[in-house]
Amino acid sequence: MEQGESESRTGTVVVNEVGDVRLKKSISFLHCTTILISMTGHISIFITPTAIFRYTESVAISLLIWCIGGLINMGVCLCFTEMGTIYPKAGGGYAYVLKVFGDLPGFMIMFGYIIMICCPFWAFVAYIASLYTIQPILGCRPSEAAIKLLASWILVTLVALNCVYMKYVTKVQTFLSVTKIIALLIIITGGAVHLIQGETENLENAFPHTAENLEPGNLAMAVFYSVFTYGGW
């Protein structure tokens, strides 16, 4: 007889007492940390800096935009942290809306989150991962059909693994997070070495005249890219 379940018989009547149904804790502190690392500065960290600089046309303003995006995401993080201490339930924003506003708003936010946020985000990440996998091998940009075919395989495979064997996925996520940190450290170290060697020509004109005529729409798009890179959806 399983723990938390008792059985008593009176004639043909069977009474079962079952405890609360809860998710099994299968993720360690290390795995939680690597998942947070993967979401905070995901694969777009290798793409969005170019887009932010294109919208700002200034090194200094680009750095300022990165600070603004970080502060915005920190505010969101603190809000979710407070909500998590008040309502210690699994489900994130869906659980909070369901608790406060009821079933219909909870269903609507979950439906919109999956259709309008999660699915496009997963497709974007799979597409970029496919591009970065094929392009170094071929030495040039591959065809769109090849990129999308590999992206589809990556997306379907990872979704299936998440549904079937979570522990294996956490191990893979830990490995990928470590490789991402190593790649970022290589980039940061290379930049620091160039600065030490006196290669500061990109910083000499940090506020060009073109930055004075920036449009509000371009600044808004730059902030959007920075927020997205930090993990805000």
PDB file of C-alpha atoms in Angstrom:
ATOM      1  CA  MET A   1       0.000   0.000   0.000  1.00  0.00           C
ATOM      2  CA  GLU A   2       1.424   3.403  -0.985  1.00  0.00           C
ATOM      3  CA  GLN A   3       2.324   5.986   1.626  1.00  0.00           C
ATOM      4  CA  GLY A   4      -0.441   8.488   2.309  1.00  0.00           C
ATOM      5  CA  GLU A   5      -3.163   6.044   1.336  1.00  0.00           C
ATOM      6  CA  SER A   6      -5.167   3.962   3.765  1.00  0.00           C
ATOM      7  CA  GLU A   7      -7.862   1.444   3.044  1.00  0.00           C
ATOM      8  CA  SER A   8     -10.713   0.111   5.181  1.00  0.00           C
ATOM      9  CA  ARG A   9     -13.241  -2.527   4.195  1.00  0.00           C
ATOM     10  CA  THR A  10     -16.847  -2.834   5.405  1.00  0.00           C
ATOM     11  CA  GLY A  11     -18.488  -5.488   3.361  1.00  0.00           C
ATOM     12  CA  THR A  12     -17.916  -4.413  -0.228  1.00  0.00           C
ATOM     13  CA  VAL A  13     -17.275  -0.738   0.544  1.00  0.00           C
ATOM     14  CA  VAL A  14     -13.706   0.484   0.067  1.00  0.00           C
ATOM     15  CA  VAL A  15     -12.691   3.901   1.384  1.00  0.00           C
ATOM     16  CA  ASN A  16      -9.420   5.419   0.157  1.00  0.00           C
ATOM     17  CA  GLU A  17      -7.806   8.422   1.721  1.00  0.00           C
ATOM     18  CA  VAL A  18      -5.294  10.064  -0.594  1.00  0.00           C
ATOM     19  CA  GLY A  19      -3.078  13.001   0.372  1.00  0.00           C
ATOM     20  CA  ASP A  20      -2.525  16.165  -1.649  1.00  0.00           C
ATOM     21  CA  VAL A  21      -1.235  15.660  -5.186  1.00  0.00           C
ATOM     22  CA  ARG A  22       2.019  17.595  -5.629  1.00  0.00           C
ATOM     23  CA  LEU A  23       4.860  17.819  -8.143  1.00  0.00           C
ATOM     24  CA  LYS A  24       7.871  15.683  -7.306  1.00  0.00           C
ATOM     25  CA  LYS A  25      10.984  17.676  -6.488  1.00  0.00           C
ATOM     26  CA  SER A  26      13.562  16.499  -9.014  1.00  0.00           C
ATOM     27  CA  ILE A  27      15.645  19.640  -9.695  1.00  0.00           C
ATOM     28  CA  SER A  28      18.616  20.474  -7.505  1.00  0.00           C
ATOM     29  CA  PHE A  29      19.949  23.921  -6.589  1.00  0.00           C
ATOM     30  CA  LEU A  30      22.647  23.607  -9.276  1.00  0.00           C
ATOM     31  CA  HIS A  31      20.087  22.785 -11.942  1.00  0.00           C
ATOM     32  CA  CYS A  32      17.883  25.716 -10.878  1.00  0.00           C
ATOM     33  CA  THR A  33      20.901  28.014 -11.134  1.00  0.00           C
ATOM     34  CA  THR A  34      21.829  26.829 -14.615  1.00  0.00           C
ATOM     35  CA  ILE A  35      18.237  27.216 -15.797  1.00  0.00           C
ATOM     36  CA  LEU A  36      18.202  30.809 -14.529  1.00  0.00           C
ATOM     37  CA  ILE A  37      21.535  31.442 -16.254  1.00  0.00           C
ATOM     38  CA  SER A  38      20.170  30.035 -19.498  1.00  0.00           C
ATOM     39  CA  MET A  39      17.117  32.319 -19.324  1.00  0.00           C
ATOM     40  CA  THR A  40      19.018  35.428 -18.180  1.00  0.00           C
ATOM     41  CA  GLY A  41      21.014  36.312 -21.242  1.00  0.00           C
ATOM     42  CA  HIS A  42      19.901  33.477 -23.488  1.00  0.00           C
ATOM     43  CA  ILE A  43      21.093  32.906 -27.037  1.00  0.00           C
ATOM     44  CA  SER A  44      20.022  36.399 -28.085  1.00  0.00           C
ATOM     45  CA  ILE A  45      22.985  37.824 -26.128  1.00  0.00           C
ATOM     46  CA  PHE A  46      25.054  36.963 -29.212  1.00  0.00           C
ATOM     47  CA  ILE A  47      22.635  38.752 -31.567  1.00  0.00           C
ATOM     48  CA  THR A  48      20.980  41.755 -29.934  1.00  0.00           C
ATOM     49  CA  PRO A  49      24.120  43.875 -29.295  1.00  0.00           C
ATOM     50  CA  THR A  50      24.325  44.540 -33.030  1.00  0.00           C
ATOM     51  CA  ALA A  51      20.641  45.486 -33.202  1.00  0.00           C
ATOM     52  CA  ILE A  52      20.922  47.800 -30.173  1.00  0.00           C
ATOM     53  CA  PHE A  53      23.942  49.568 -31.658  1.00  0.00           C
ATOM     54  CA  ARG A  54      22.153  49.922 -34.991  1.00  0.00           C
ATOM     55  CA  TYR A  55      19.219  51.679 -33.314  1.00  0.00           C
ATOM     56  CA  THR A  56      21.358  53.905 -31.054  1.00  0.00           C
ATOM     57  CA  GLU A  57      24.367  54.577 -33.333  1.00  0.00           C
ATOM     58  CA  SER A  58      26.420  55.279 -30.208  1.00  0.00           C
ATOM     59  CA  VAL A  59      28.579  53.167 -27.909  1.00  0.00           C
ATOM     60  CA  ALA A  60      27.703  55.212 -24.814  1.00  0.00           C
ATOM     61  CA  ILE A  61      23.964  55.197 -25.488  1.00  0.00           C
ATOM     62  CA  SER A  62      24.108  51.452 -26.149  1.00  0.00           C
ATOM     63  CA  LEU A  63      25.675  50.904 -22.715  1.00  0.00           C
ATOM     64  CA  LEU A  64      23.006  53.144 -21.180  1.00  0.00           C
ATOM     65  CA  ILE A  65      20.278  51.108 -22.888  1.00  0.00           C
ATOM     66  CA  TRP A  66      21.779  47.929 -21.432  1.00  0.00           C
ATOM     67  CA  CYS A  67      21.602  49.465 -17.949  1.00  0.00           C
ATOM     68  CA  ILE A  68      17.964  50.490 -18.478  1.00  0.00           C
ATOM     69  CA  GLY A  69      17.021  46.992 -19.640  1.00  0.00           C
ATOM     70  CA  GLY A  70      18.774  45.478 -16.633  1.00  0.00           C
ATOM     71  CA  LEU A  71      16.895  47.731 -14.205  1.00  0.00           C
ATOM     72  CA  ILE A  72      13.561  46.897 -15.827  1.00  0.00           C
ATOM     73  CA  ASN A  73      14.190  43.165 -15.553  1.00  0.00           C
ATOM     74  CA  MET A  74      15.405  43.554 -11.990  1.00  0.00           C
ATOM     75  CA  GLY A  75      12.092  45.208 -11.126  1.00  0.00           C
ATOM     76  CA  VAL A  76      10.167  42.343 -12.730  1.00  0.00           C
ATOM     77  CA  CYS A  77      12.344  39.838 -10.867  1.00  0.00           C
ATOM     78  CA  LEU A  78      11.686  41.511  -7.518  1.00  0.00           C
ATOM     79  CA  CYS A  79       7.930  41.526  -8.202  1.00  0.00           C
ATOM     80  CA  PHE A  80       7.929  37.810  -8.981  1.00  0.00           C
ATOM     81  CA  THR A  81      10.101  37.121  -5.940  1.00  0.00           C
ATOM     82  CA  GLU A  82       7.608  38.864  -3.683  1.00  0.00           C
ATOM     83  CA  MET A  83       4.693  37.066  -5.296  1.00  0.00           C
ATOM     84  CA  GLY A  84       6.517  33.766  -4.906  1.00  0.00           C
ATOM     85  CA  THR A  85       6.885  34.311  -1.173  1.00  0.00           C
ATOM     86  CA  ILE A  86       3.208  35.231  -0.836  1.00  0.00           C
ATOM     87  CA  TYR A  87       1.892  32.410  -3.055  1.00  0.00           C
ATOM     88  CA  PRO A  88       4.439  29.552  -3.002  1.00  0.00           C
ATOM     89  CA  LYS A  89       2.793  27.694  -5.872  1.00  0.00           C
ATOM     90  CA  ALA A  90       4.144  26.335  -9.153  1.00  0.00           C
ATOM     91  CA  GLY A  91       2.978  28.092 -12.307  1.00  0.00           C
ATOM     92  CA  GLY A  92       4.484  31.576 -12.147  1.00  0.00           C
ATOM     93  CA  GLY A  93       2.288  34.357 -13.478  1.00  0.00           C
ATOM     94  CA  TYR A  94      -0.516  31.920 -14.291  1.00  0.00           C
ATOM     95  CA  ALA A  95      -0.740  30.774 -10.654  1.00  0.00           C
ATOM     96  CA  TYR A  96      -0.851  34.356  -9.378  1.00  0.00           C
ATOM     97  CA  VAL A  97      -3.533  35.510 -11.813  1.00  0.00           C
ATOM     98  CA  LEU A  98      -5.566  32.361 -11.150  1.00  0.00           C
ATOM     99  CA  LYS A  99      -5.377  32.936  -7.403  1.00  0.00           C
ATOM    100  CA  VAL A 100      -6.329  36.628  -7.532  1.00  0.00           C
ATOM    101  CA  PHE A 101      -8.707  36.971 -10.499  1.00  0.00           C
ATOM    102  CA  GLY A 102     -10.151  33.495 -10.997  1.00  0.00           C
ATOM    103  CA  ASP A 103     -10.393  30.797 -13.647  1.00  0.00           C
ATOM    104  CA  LEU A 104     -11.174  32.802 -16.802  1.00  0.00           C
ATOM    105  CA  PRO A 105      -8.361  35.385 -16.470  1.00  0.00           C
ATOM    106  CA  GLY A 106      -5.984  32.569 -15.512  1.00  0.00           C
ATOM    107  CA  PHE A 107      -6.917  30.613 -18.631  1.00  0.00           C
ATOM    108  CA  MET A 108      -6.610  33.694 -20.846  1.00  0.00           C
ATOM    109  CA  ILE A 109      -3.143  34.635 -19.594  1.00  0.00           C
ATOM    110  CA  MET A 110      -1.894  31.053 -19.938  1.00  0.00           C
ATOM    111  CA  PHE A 111      -3.359  30.716 -23.437  1.00  0.00           C
ATOM    112  CA  GLY A 112      -1.822  34.025 -24.522  1.00  0.00           C
ATOM    113  CA  TYR A 113       1.490  33.170 -22.862  1.00  0.00           C
ATOM    114  CA  ILE A 114       1.814  29.884 -24.712  1.00  0.00           C
ATOM    115  CA  ILE A 115       0.561  31.060 -28.119  1.00  0.00           C
ATOM    116  CA  MET A 116       2.019  34.582 -28.263  1.00  0.00           C
ATOM    117  CA  ILE A 117       5.178  34.336 -26.131  1.00  0.00           C
ATOM    118  CA  CYS A 118       6.456  30.807 -25.545  1.00  0.00           C
ATOM    119  CA  CYS A 119       5.954  29.384 -29.018  1.00  0.00           C
ATOM    120  CA  PRO A 120       7.547  32.326 -30.923  1.00  0.00           C
ATOM    121  CA  PHE A 121      10.394  32.434 -28.395  1.00  0.00           C
ATOM    122  CA  TRP A 122      11.095  28.712 -28.736  1.00  0.00           C
ATOM    123  CA  ALA A 123      10.999  29.007 -32.526  1.00  0.00           C
ATOM    124  CA  PHE A 124      13.424  31.950 -32.400  1.00  0.00           C
ATOM    125  CA  VAL A 125      15.877  30.129 -30.142  1.00  0.00           C
ATOM    126  CA  ALA A 126      15.741  26.962 -32.247  1.00  0.00           C
ATOM    127  CA  TYR A 127      16.270  28.967 -35.450  1.00  0.00           C
ATOM    128  CA  ILE A 128      19.334  30.778 -34.066  1.00  0.00           C
ATOM    129  CA  ALA A 129      20.785  27.557 -32.648  1.00  0.00           C
ATOM    130  CA  SER A 130      20.341  25.909 -36.040  1.00  0.00           C
ATOM    131  CA  LEU A 131      21.977  28.848 -37.841  1.00  0.00           C
ATOM    132  CA  TYR A 132      24.947  28.904 -35.464  1.00  0.00           C
ATOM    133  CA  THR A 133      25.354  25.134 -35.849  1.00  0.00           C
ATOM    134  CA  ILE A 134      25.292  24.938 -39.646  1.00  0.00           C
ATOM    135  CA  GLN A 135      27.065  28.167 -40.630  1.00  0.00           C
ATOM    136  CA  PRO A 136      30.493  27.352 -39.075  1.00  0.00           C
ATOM    137  CA  ILE A 137      30.451  23.970 -40.814  1.00  0.00           C
ATOM    138  CA  LEU A 138      29.632  25.307 -44.289  1.00  0.00           C
ATOM    139  CA  GLY A 139      31.595  28.549 -43.957  1.00  0.00           C
ATOM    140  CA  CYS A 140      28.706  30.578 -45.388  1.00  0.00           C
ATOM    141  CA  ARG A 141      25.061  31.230 -44.644  1.00  0.00           C
ATOM    142  CA  PRO A 142      23.078  28.059 -45.436  1.00  0.00           C
ATOM    143  CA  SER A 143      19.717  27.959 -47.150  1.00  0.00           C
ATOM    144  CA  GLU A 144      16.594  28.841 -45.192  1.00  0.00           C
ATOM    145  CA  ALA A 145      15.195  25.352 -45.778  1.00  0.00           C
ATOM    146  CA  ALA A 146      18.208  23.708 -44.125  1.00  0.00           C
ATOM    147  CA  ILE A 147      18.111  26.117 -41.180  1.00  0.00           C
ATOM    148  CA  LYS A 148      14.395  25.602 -40.566  1.00  0.00           C
ATOM    149  CA  LEU A 149      14.655  21.817 -40.954  1.00  0.00           C
ATOM    150  CA  LEU A 150      17.362  21.547 -38.292  1.00  0.00           C
ATOM    151  CA  ALA A 151      15.530  24.085 -36.110  1.00  0.00           C
ATOM    152  CA  SER A 152      12.367  21.971 -36.279  1.00  0.00           C
ATOM    153  CA  TRP A 153      14.321  18.887 -35.241  1.00  0.00           C
ATOM    154  CA  ILE A 154      15.937  20.728 -32.315  1.00  0.00           C
ATOM    155  CA  LEU A 155      12.603  22.125 -31.142  1.00  0.00           C
ATOM    156  CA  VAL A 156      10.682  18.836 -31.348  1.00  0.00           C
ATOM    157  CA  THR A 157      13.510  16.856 -29.730  1.00  0.00           C
ATOM    158  CA  LEU A 158      13.893  19.177 -26.750  1.00  0.00           C
ATOM    159  CA  VAL A 159      10.141  19.417 -26.174  1.00  0.00           C
ATOM    160  CA  ALA A 160       9.888  15.615 -26.233  1.00  0.00           C
ATOM    161  CA  LEU A 161      12.799  15.267 -23.801  1.00  0.00           C
ATOM    162  CA  ASN A 162      11.220  17.794 -21.434  1.00  0.00           C
ATOM    163  CA  CYS A 163       8.000  15.789 -21.479  1.00  0.00           C
ATOM    164  CA  VAL A 164       9.641  12.381 -21.032  1.00  0.00           C
ATOM    165  CA  TYR A 165      12.826  12.704 -18.997  1.00  0.00           C
ATOM    166  CA  MET A 166      13.344  15.932 -17.060  1.00  0.00           C
ATOM    167  CA  LYS A 167      16.515  14.858 -15.265  1.00  0.00           C
ATOM    168  CA  TYR A 168      18.340  14.315 -18.549  1.00  0.00           C
ATOM    169  CA  VAL A 169      17.285  17.768 -19.764  1.00  0.00           C
ATOM    170  CA  THR A 170      18.611  19.439 -16.613  1.00  0.00           C
ATOM    171  CA  LYS A 171      22.002  17.803 -17.156  1.00  0.00           C
ATOM    172  CA  VAL A 172      22.095  18.981 -20.764  1.00  0.00           C
ATOM    173  CA  GLN A 173      21.018  22.462 -19.635  1.00  0.00           C
ATOM    174  CA  THR A 174      23.830  22.555 -17.096  1.00  0.00           C
ATOM    175  CA  PHE A 175      26.384  21.687 -19.786  1.00  0.00           C
ATOM    176  CA  LEU A 176      25.012  24.294 -22.217  1.00  0.00           C
ATOM    177  CA  SER A 177      24.959  27.005 -19.531  1.00  0.00           C
ATOM    178  CA  VAL A 178      28.614  26.309 -18.715  1.00  0.00           C
ATOM    179  CA  THR A 179      29.594  26.531 -22.393  1.00  0.00           C
ATOM    180  CA  LYS A 180      27.713  29.820 -22.733  1.00  0.00           C
ATOM    181  CA  ILE A 181      29.502  31.291 -19.726  1.00  0.00           C
ATOM    182  CA  ILE A 182      32.848  30.191 -21.177  1.00  0.00           C
ATOM    183  CA  ALA A 183      32.005  31.833 -24.518  1.00  0.00           C
ATOM    184  CA  LEU A 184      31.033  35.088 -22.796  1.00  0.00           C
ATOM    185  CA  LEU A 185      34.213  35.043 -20.704  1.00  0.00           C
ATOM    186  CA  ILE A 186      36.271  34.622 -23.876  1.00  0.00           C
ATOM    187  CA  ILE A 187      34.536  37.625 -25.457  1.00  0.00           C
ATOM    188  CA  ILE A 188      34.935  39.760 -22.311  1.00  0.00           C
ATOM    189  CA  THR A 189      38.579  38.779 -21.906  1.00  0.00           C
ATOM    190  CA  GLY A 190      39.313  39.590 -25.546  1.00  0.00           C
ATOM    191  CA  GLY A 191      37.716  43.027 -25.169  1.00  0.00           C
ATOM    192  CA  ALA A 192      39.671  43.729 -21.982  1.00  0.00           C
ATOM    193  CA  VAL A 193      42.930  42.747 -23.676  1.00  0.00           C
ATOM    194  CA  HIS A 194      42.253  45.148 -26.575  1.00  0.00           C
ATOM    195  CA  LEU A 195      41.520  47.965 -24.106  1.00  0.00           C
ATOM    196  CA  ILE A 196      44.756  47.289 -22.228  1.00  0.00           C
ATOM    197  CA  GLN A 197      46.660  47.368 -25.508  1.00  0.00           C
ATOM    198  CA  GLY A 198      45.285  50.867 -26.132  1.00  0.00           C
ATOM    199  CA  GLU A 199      42.790  50.044 -28.886  1.00  0.00           C
ATOM    200  CA  THR A 200      40.154  52.555 -27.757  1.00  0.00           C
ATOM    201  CA  GLU A 201      39.209  54.125 -31.088  1.00  0.00           C
ATOM    202  CA  ASN A 202      35.632  52.871 -30.747  1.00  0.00           C
ATOM    203  CA  LEU A 203      35.257  54.782 -27.458  1.00  0.00           C
ATOM    204  CA  GLU A 204      36.836  58.058 -28.567  1.00  0.00           C
ATOM    205  CA  ASN A 205      33.617  59.208 -30.224  1.00  0.00           C
ATOM    206  CA  ALA A 206      31.140  57.624 -27.839  1.00  0.00           C
ATOM    207  CA  PHE A 207      28.561  60.414 -28.397  1.00  0.00           C
ATOM    208  CA  PRO A 208      28.526  61.088 -32.154  1.00  0.00           C
ATOM    209  CA  HIS A 209      26.392  63.856 -33.657  1.00  0.00           C
ATOM    210  CA  THR A 210      24.024  61.244 -35.092  1.00  0.00           C
ATOM    211  CA  ALA A 211      23.032  60.251 -31.544  1.00  0.00           C
ATOM    212  CA  GLU A 212      21.572  63.714 -30.940  1.00  0.00           C
ATOM    213  CA  ASN A 213      18.902  63.075 -33.576  1.00  0.00           C
ATOM    214  CA  LEU A 214      17.752  59.681 -32.355  1.00  0.00           C
ATOM    215  CA  GLU A 215      14.064  58.985 -32.780  1.00  0.00           C
ATOM    216  CA  PRO A 216      12.002  57.828 -29.773  1.00  0.00           C
ATOM    217  CA  GLY A 217      10.934  54.767 -31.738  1.00  0.00           C
ATOM    218  CA  ASN A 218      14.536  53.656 -32.232  1.00  0.00           C
ATOM    219  CA  LEU A 219      15.290  54.106 -28.544  1.00  0.00           C
ATOM    220  CA  ALA A 220      12.170  52.107 -27.659  1.00  0.00           C
ATOM    221  CA  MET A 221      13.261  49.267 -29.940  1.00  0.00           C
ATOM    222  CA  ALA A 222      16.745  49.318 -28.396  1.00  0.00           C
ATOM    223  CA  VAL A 223      15.242  49.057 -24.902  1.00  0.00           C
ATOM    224  CA  PHE A 224      12.996  46.221 -26.099  1.00  0.00           C
ATOM    225  CA  TYR A 225      16.002  44.271 -27.380  1.00  0.00           C
ATOM    226  CA  SER A 226      17.878  44.785 -24.108  1.00  0.00           C
ATOM    227  CA  VAL A 227      14.890  43.667 -22.017  1.00  0.00           C
ATOM    228  CA  PHE A 228      14.436  40.622 -24.226  1.00  0.00           C
ATOM    229  CA  THR A 229      18.108  39.691 -23.904  1.00  0.00           C
ATOM    230  CA  TYR A 230      18.012  39.774 -20.123  1.00  0.00           C
ATOM    231  CA  GLY A 231      15.162  37.271 -20.176  1.00  0.00           C
ATOM    232  CA  GLY A 232      12.131  39.560 -20.098  1.00  0.00           C
ATOM    233  CA  TRP A 233       9.403  38.418 -22.467  1.00  0.00           C
TER     234      TRP A 233
END
